[in-house]
Every structure is written in structure tokens, then in C-alpha cells.
Amino acid sequence: MCTTDTDKGSCWCAETVMPADLLARVPAQETNKACICRDCVLEFHREKTSRRPAPRIRPGDFYFESGFAVFTAAYLLRRGYCCGSGCRHCPYQRRARSA
């Protein structure tokens, strides 16, 4: 997005729901002017979820492929954030890649 081109396309954040608690950290004079980077959103989710346990894994939340456990999108959505590991069914990564 940091180019001199006039048409830069849409930003990754246009496809992401920003947490209200994170938006509240932006100073009032910077609202709708300052950007929140993807790393800051991920760090916010890590901080928030580090205080609570991961959701209980239920039957159907994962399957095995080539000796690896692969989590389903349903489980990852219940977990509530992207861990940044490039999970195959990560609903958060897909949004970021489409921008």
C-alpha cells in the first residue's frame, strides 16, 4: 500500500473485522486516519487469548493428513484469532491473502 500508485487496490483490513477494544486504543484525533497493521491485530488477539484457555477440541475439529493434525475452519473460528502459523483452513489468513 505504500507506493506512489494512485490505485493501490483494497487493503487487507477492508476484509477484516477490527476488534472494538483495539480500535479504542487509537487516539481520537487519529480515528479514521491512522492504520492498524496486521501484526498489531495479531498481537492484540494473542494478548487477549493468552489469558484464557483454547476452546475444547471436539470430535470433527481436526483430521489427520500425512501424520499431521489439521484443524478445521470451525475450530479455528471458535478459537477466535489467527496464530500466524499458516493453518490450512484458517479463515483469518484467507481474508488477508485475498486483499
Short mmCIF file of N, CA and C in Angstrom, two decimals:
data_model
loop_
_atom_site.label_atom_id
_atom_site.label_comp_id
_atom_site.label_asym_id
_atom_site.label_seq_id
_atom_site.Cartn_x
_atom_site.Cartn_y
_atom_site.Cartn_z
N MET A 1 0.82 -1.20 0.00
CA MET A 1 0.00 0.00 0.00
C MET A 1 0.87 1.27 0.00
N CYS A 2 2.11 1.13 0.35
CA CYS A 2 3.00 2.29 0.44
C CYS A 2 3.71 2.54 -0.88
N THR A 3 2.95 2.82 -1.90
CA THR A 3 3.53 3.13 -3.21
C THR A 3 3.00 4.47 -3.68
N THR A 4 3.56 4.95 -4.76
CA THR A 4 3.07 6.22 -5.31
C THR A 4 1.93 6.02 -6.29
N ASP A 5 1.56 4.76 -6.58
CA ASP A 5 0.45 4.49 -7.48
C ASP A 5 -0.84 5.10 -6.95
N THR A 6 -1.66 5.62 -7.86
CA THR A 6 -2.92 6.22 -7.42
C THR A 6 -3.94 5.16 -7.04
N ASP A 7 -3.97 4.04 -7.78
CA ASP A 7 -4.90 2.96 -7.44
C ASP A 7 -4.10 1.83 -6.80
N LYS A 8 -4.24 1.72 -5.50
CA LYS A 8 -3.46 0.73 -4.75
C LYS A 8 -4.27 -0.53 -4.46
N GLY A 9 -5.52 -0.55 -4.86
CA GLY A 9 -6.37 -1.69 -4.54
C GLY A 9 -6.85 -1.59 -3.10
N SER A 10 -7.51 -2.64 -2.67
CA SER A 10 -8.04 -2.61 -1.30
C SER A 10 -7.00 -3.14 -0.32
N CYS A 11 -7.06 -2.64 0.87
CA CYS A 11 -6.15 -3.06 1.93
C CYS A 11 -6.66 -4.35 2.57
N TRP A 12 -5.78 -5.13 3.15
CA TRP A 12 -6.16 -6.37 3.82
C TRP A 12 -7.20 -6.10 4.91
N CYS A 13 -7.13 -4.93 5.51
CA CYS A 13 -8.02 -4.63 6.64
C CYS A 13 -9.46 -4.39 6.21
N ALA A 14 -9.68 -4.15 4.92
CA ALA A 14 -11.04 -3.95 4.44
C ALA A 14 -11.86 -5.23 4.56
N GLU A 15 -11.19 -6.37 4.63
CA GLU A 15 -11.85 -7.67 4.75
C GLU A 15 -11.80 -8.22 6.17
N THR A 16 -11.34 -7.44 7.11
CA THR A 16 -11.14 -7.89 8.49
C THR A 16 -12.04 -7.10 9.43
N VAL A 17 -12.58 -7.78 10.40
CA VAL A 17 -13.35 -7.11 11.43
C VAL A 17 -12.37 -6.70 12.53
N MET A 18 -12.22 -5.40 12.72
CA MET A 18 -11.31 -4.90 13.76
C MET A 18 -12.01 -4.97 15.11
N PRO A 19 -11.36 -5.52 16.11
CA PRO A 19 -11.95 -5.58 17.45
C PRO A 19 -12.17 -4.17 18.02
N ALA A 20 -13.34 -3.96 18.59
CA ALA A 20 -13.67 -2.65 19.15
C ALA A 20 -12.66 -2.25 20.23
N ASP A 21 -12.20 -3.21 21.04
CA ASP A 21 -11.22 -2.90 22.10
C ASP A 21 -9.91 -2.39 21.52
N LEU A 22 -9.53 -2.90 20.36
CA LEU A 22 -8.31 -2.45 19.71
C LEU A 22 -8.51 -1.06 19.10
N LEU A 23 -9.63 -0.85 18.46
CA LEU A 23 -9.93 0.47 17.88
C LEU A 23 -9.98 1.55 18.96
N ALA A 24 -10.41 1.18 20.15
CA ALA A 24 -10.49 2.14 21.26
C ALA A 24 -9.11 2.64 21.67
N ARG A 25 -8.05 1.91 21.32
CA ARG A 25 -6.69 2.34 21.66
C ARG A 25 -6.17 3.44 20.74
N VAL A 26 -6.84 3.66 19.61
CA VAL A 26 -6.41 4.70 18.66
C VAL A 26 -6.84 6.05 19.22
N PRO A 27 -5.94 7.03 19.33
CA PRO A 27 -6.30 8.35 19.83
C PRO A 27 -7.42 8.97 18.99
N ALA A 28 -8.30 9.70 19.64
CA ALA A 28 -9.47 10.28 18.98
C ALA A 28 -9.09 11.08 17.74
N GLN A 29 -8.02 11.87 17.81
CA GLN A 29 -7.63 12.70 16.68
C GLN A 29 -7.12 11.88 15.49
N GLU A 30 -6.81 10.59 15.71
CA GLU A 30 -6.31 9.72 14.65
C GLU A 30 -7.37 8.76 14.11
N THR A 31 -8.58 8.80 14.68
CA THR A 31 -9.65 7.92 14.23
C THR A 31 -9.94 8.15 12.76
N ASN A 32 -10.03 7.06 12.01
CA ASN A 32 -10.26 7.07 10.56
C ASN A 32 -9.11 7.70 9.76
N LYS A 33 -7.96 7.87 10.40
CA LYS A 33 -6.78 8.39 9.71
C LYS A 33 -5.60 7.44 9.86
N ALA A 34 -5.42 6.91 11.05
CA ALA A 34 -4.29 6.01 11.32
C ALA A 34 -4.64 4.58 10.94
N CYS A 35 -3.64 3.85 10.51
CA CYS A 35 -3.82 2.43 10.17
C CYS A 35 -3.37 1.56 11.34
N ILE A 36 -4.01 0.43 11.47
CA ILE A 36 -3.59 -0.58 12.43
C ILE A 36 -3.05 -1.73 11.59
N CYS A 37 -1.79 -2.07 11.76
CA CYS A 37 -1.16 -3.09 10.92
C CYS A 37 -1.62 -4.49 11.32
N ARG A 38 -1.44 -5.43 10.41
CA ARG A 38 -1.84 -6.81 10.63
C ARG A 38 -1.12 -7.40 11.85
N ASP A 39 0.16 -7.09 12.02
CA ASP A 39 0.90 -7.61 13.17
C ASP A 39 0.31 -7.12 14.49
N CYS A 40 -0.15 -5.87 14.52
CA CYS A 40 -0.76 -5.33 15.74
C CYS A 40 -2.08 -6.03 16.05
N VAL A 41 -2.85 -6.34 15.01
CA VAL A 41 -4.11 -7.06 15.22
C VAL A 41 -3.82 -8.45 15.75
N LEU A 42 -2.84 -9.14 15.16
CA LEU A 42 -2.49 -10.48 15.64
C LEU A 42 -1.99 -10.45 17.08
N GLU A 43 -1.15 -9.47 17.40
CA GLU A 43 -0.63 -9.35 18.77
C GLU A 43 -1.76 -9.06 19.76
N PHE A 44 -2.71 -8.23 19.36
CA PHE A 44 -3.87 -7.94 20.21
C PHE A 44 -4.61 -9.24 20.54
N HIS A 45 -4.85 -10.07 19.52
CA HIS A 45 -5.55 -11.33 19.75
C HIS A 45 -4.74 -12.27 20.62
N ARG A 46 -3.43 -12.31 20.41
CA ARG A 46 -2.58 -13.17 21.25
C ARG A 46 -2.63 -12.73 22.71
N GLU A 47 -2.53 -11.43 22.95
CA GLU A 47 -2.61 -10.92 24.32
C GLU A 47 -3.93 -11.28 24.96
N LYS A 48 -4.99 -11.04 24.22
CA LYS A 48 -6.33 -11.26 24.74
C LYS A 48 -6.59 -12.73 25.05
N THR A 49 -6.14 -13.61 24.16
CA THR A 49 -6.42 -15.03 24.34
C THR A 49 -5.41 -15.74 25.23
N SER A 50 -4.27 -15.11 25.50
CA SER A 50 -3.29 -15.77 26.37
C SER A 50 -3.80 -15.87 27.80
N ARG A 51 -4.82 -15.11 28.11
CA ARG A 51 -5.40 -15.15 29.46
C ARG A 51 -6.51 -16.16 29.59
N ARG A 52 -6.94 -16.76 28.47
CA ARG A 52 -8.00 -17.76 28.54
C ARG A 52 -7.55 -19.01 27.79
N PRO A 53 -8.05 -20.15 28.21
CA PRO A 53 -7.64 -21.39 27.56
C PRO A 53 -8.24 -21.51 26.16
N ALA A 54 -7.58 -22.29 25.31
CA ALA A 54 -8.12 -22.56 23.97
C ALA A 54 -9.42 -23.34 24.14
N PRO A 55 -10.32 -23.22 23.17
CA PRO A 55 -11.58 -23.97 23.29
C PRO A 55 -11.31 -25.47 23.27
N ARG A 56 -12.17 -26.20 23.93
CA ARG A 56 -12.04 -27.65 23.99
C ARG A 56 -12.16 -28.23 22.57
N ILE A 57 -11.27 -29.14 22.25
CA ILE A 57 -11.29 -29.79 20.94
C ILE A 57 -12.35 -30.88 20.98
N ARG A 58 -13.27 -30.82 20.01
CA ARG A 58 -14.37 -31.78 19.92
C ARG A 58 -14.14 -32.71 18.73
N PRO A 59 -14.85 -33.83 18.72
CA PRO A 59 -14.78 -34.69 17.53
C PRO A 59 -15.16 -33.89 16.29
N GLY A 60 -14.40 -34.02 15.23
CA GLY A 60 -14.67 -33.29 14.00
C GLY A 60 -13.95 -31.96 13.90
N ASP A 61 -13.21 -31.56 14.95
CA ASP A 61 -12.46 -30.30 14.91
C ASP A 61 -11.14 -30.43 14.17
N PHE A 62 -10.73 -31.66 13.89
CA PHE A 62 -9.46 -31.86 13.19
C PHE A 62 -9.50 -33.22 12.48
N TYR A 63 -8.56 -33.39 11.57
CA TYR A 63 -8.35 -34.68 10.92
C TYR A 63 -6.85 -34.85 10.73
N PHE A 64 -6.43 -36.07 10.44
CA PHE A 64 -5.02 -36.34 10.23
C PHE A 64 -4.72 -36.45 8.74
N GLU A 65 -3.62 -35.82 8.34
CA GLU A 65 -3.15 -35.91 6.96
C GLU A 65 -1.63 -35.99 6.99
N SER A 66 -1.09 -37.01 6.40
CA SER A 66 0.36 -37.24 6.37
C SER A 66 1.00 -37.17 7.75
N GLY A 67 0.28 -37.68 8.75
CA GLY A 67 0.80 -37.71 10.10
C GLY A 67 0.62 -36.43 10.90
N PHE A 68 0.01 -35.40 10.30
CA PHE A 68 -0.21 -34.12 10.98
C PHE A 68 -1.69 -33.93 11.29
N ALA A 69 -1.97 -33.33 12.44
CA ALA A 69 -3.35 -32.96 12.77
C ALA A 69 -3.65 -31.64 12.07
N VAL A 70 -4.77 -31.60 11.36
CA VAL A 70 -5.18 -30.40 10.63
C VAL A 70 -6.50 -29.91 11.24
N PHE A 71 -6.49 -28.69 11.80
CA PHE A 71 -7.70 -28.14 12.39
C PHE A 71 -8.66 -27.66 11.32
N THR A 72 -9.95 -27.80 11.60
CA THR A 72 -10.99 -27.34 10.67
C THR A 72 -11.23 -25.85 10.87
N ALA A 73 -11.85 -25.23 9.89
CA ALA A 73 -12.19 -23.81 9.98
C ALA A 73 -13.14 -23.55 11.15
N ALA A 74 -14.04 -24.49 11.42
CA ALA A 74 -15.00 -24.32 12.52
C ALA A 74 -14.26 -24.19 13.85
N TYR A 75 -13.26 -25.03 14.08
CA TYR A 75 -12.50 -24.94 15.32
C TYR A 75 -11.73 -23.62 15.38
N LEU A 76 -11.08 -23.26 14.27
CA LEU A 76 -10.27 -22.04 14.26
C LEU A 76 -11.14 -20.80 14.49
N LEU A 77 -12.34 -20.80 13.97
CA LEU A 77 -13.26 -19.68 14.23
C LEU A 77 -13.64 -19.63 15.70
N ARG A 78 -13.90 -20.81 16.29
CA ARG A 78 -14.23 -20.85 17.73
C ARG A 78 -13.07 -20.36 18.57
N ARG A 79 -11.84 -20.65 18.11
CA ARG A 79 -10.66 -20.18 18.85
C ARG A 79 -10.61 -18.66 18.85
N GLY A 80 -10.98 -18.04 17.74
CA GLY A 80 -11.18 -16.60 17.73
C GLY A 80 -10.06 -15.72 17.21
N TYR A 81 -8.95 -16.30 16.75
CA TYR A 81 -7.86 -15.46 16.24
C TYR A 81 -6.94 -16.30 15.36
N CYS A 82 -6.11 -15.63 14.58
CA CYS A 82 -5.11 -16.30 13.75
C CYS A 82 -3.80 -16.37 14.55
N CYS A 83 -3.22 -17.55 14.59
CA CYS A 83 -1.96 -17.73 15.32
C CYS A 83 -0.74 -17.39 14.45
N GLY A 84 -0.97 -17.17 13.15
CA GLY A 84 0.12 -16.82 12.26
C GLY A 84 0.94 -18.01 11.76
N SER A 85 0.45 -19.24 11.99
CA SER A 85 1.19 -20.43 11.58
C SER A 85 0.86 -20.90 10.17
N GLY A 86 -0.04 -20.22 9.49
CA GLY A 86 -0.42 -20.63 8.13
C GLY A 86 -1.27 -21.87 8.09
N CYS A 87 -2.16 -22.04 9.04
CA CYS A 87 -3.04 -23.21 9.08
C CYS A 87 -3.83 -23.33 7.78
N ARG A 88 -3.97 -24.55 7.30
CA ARG A 88 -4.62 -24.81 6.01
C ARG A 88 -6.02 -24.22 5.92
N HIS A 89 -6.82 -24.33 6.96
CA HIS A 89 -8.21 -23.89 6.92
C HIS A 89 -8.45 -22.57 7.67
N CYS A 90 -7.39 -21.81 7.88
CA CYS A 90 -7.50 -20.58 8.67
C CYS A 90 -8.41 -19.56 7.96
N PRO A 91 -9.53 -19.21 8.57
CA PRO A 91 -10.43 -18.24 7.94
C PRO A 91 -9.86 -16.83 7.99
N TYR A 92 -8.95 -16.57 8.89
CA TYR A 92 -8.35 -15.24 9.02
C TYR A 92 -7.29 -15.02 7.96
N GLN A 93 -6.49 -16.04 7.66
CA GLN A 93 -5.46 -15.95 6.63
C GLN A 93 -6.08 -15.74 5.26
N ARG A 94 -7.16 -16.45 4.97
CA ARG A 94 -7.81 -16.31 3.67
C ARG A 94 -8.22 -14.89 3.41
N ARG A 95 -8.77 -14.25 4.41
CA ARG A 95 -9.20 -12.86 4.25
C ARG A 95 -8.01 -11.98 3.94
N ALA A 96 -6.92 -12.19 4.66
CA ALA A 96 -5.74 -11.35 4.48
C ALA A 96 -5.12 -11.56 3.10
N ARG A 97 -5.11 -12.81 2.63
CA ARG A 97 -4.50 -13.10 1.33
C ARG A 97 -5.32 -12.55 0.18
N SER A 98 -6.64 -12.43 0.33
CA SER A 98 -7.48 -12.01 -0.80
C SER A 98 -7.31 -10.53 -1.13
N ALA A 99 -6.74 -9.75 -0.23
CA ALA A 99 -6.58 -8.31 -0.48
C ALA A 99 -5.39 -8.02 -1.34
#
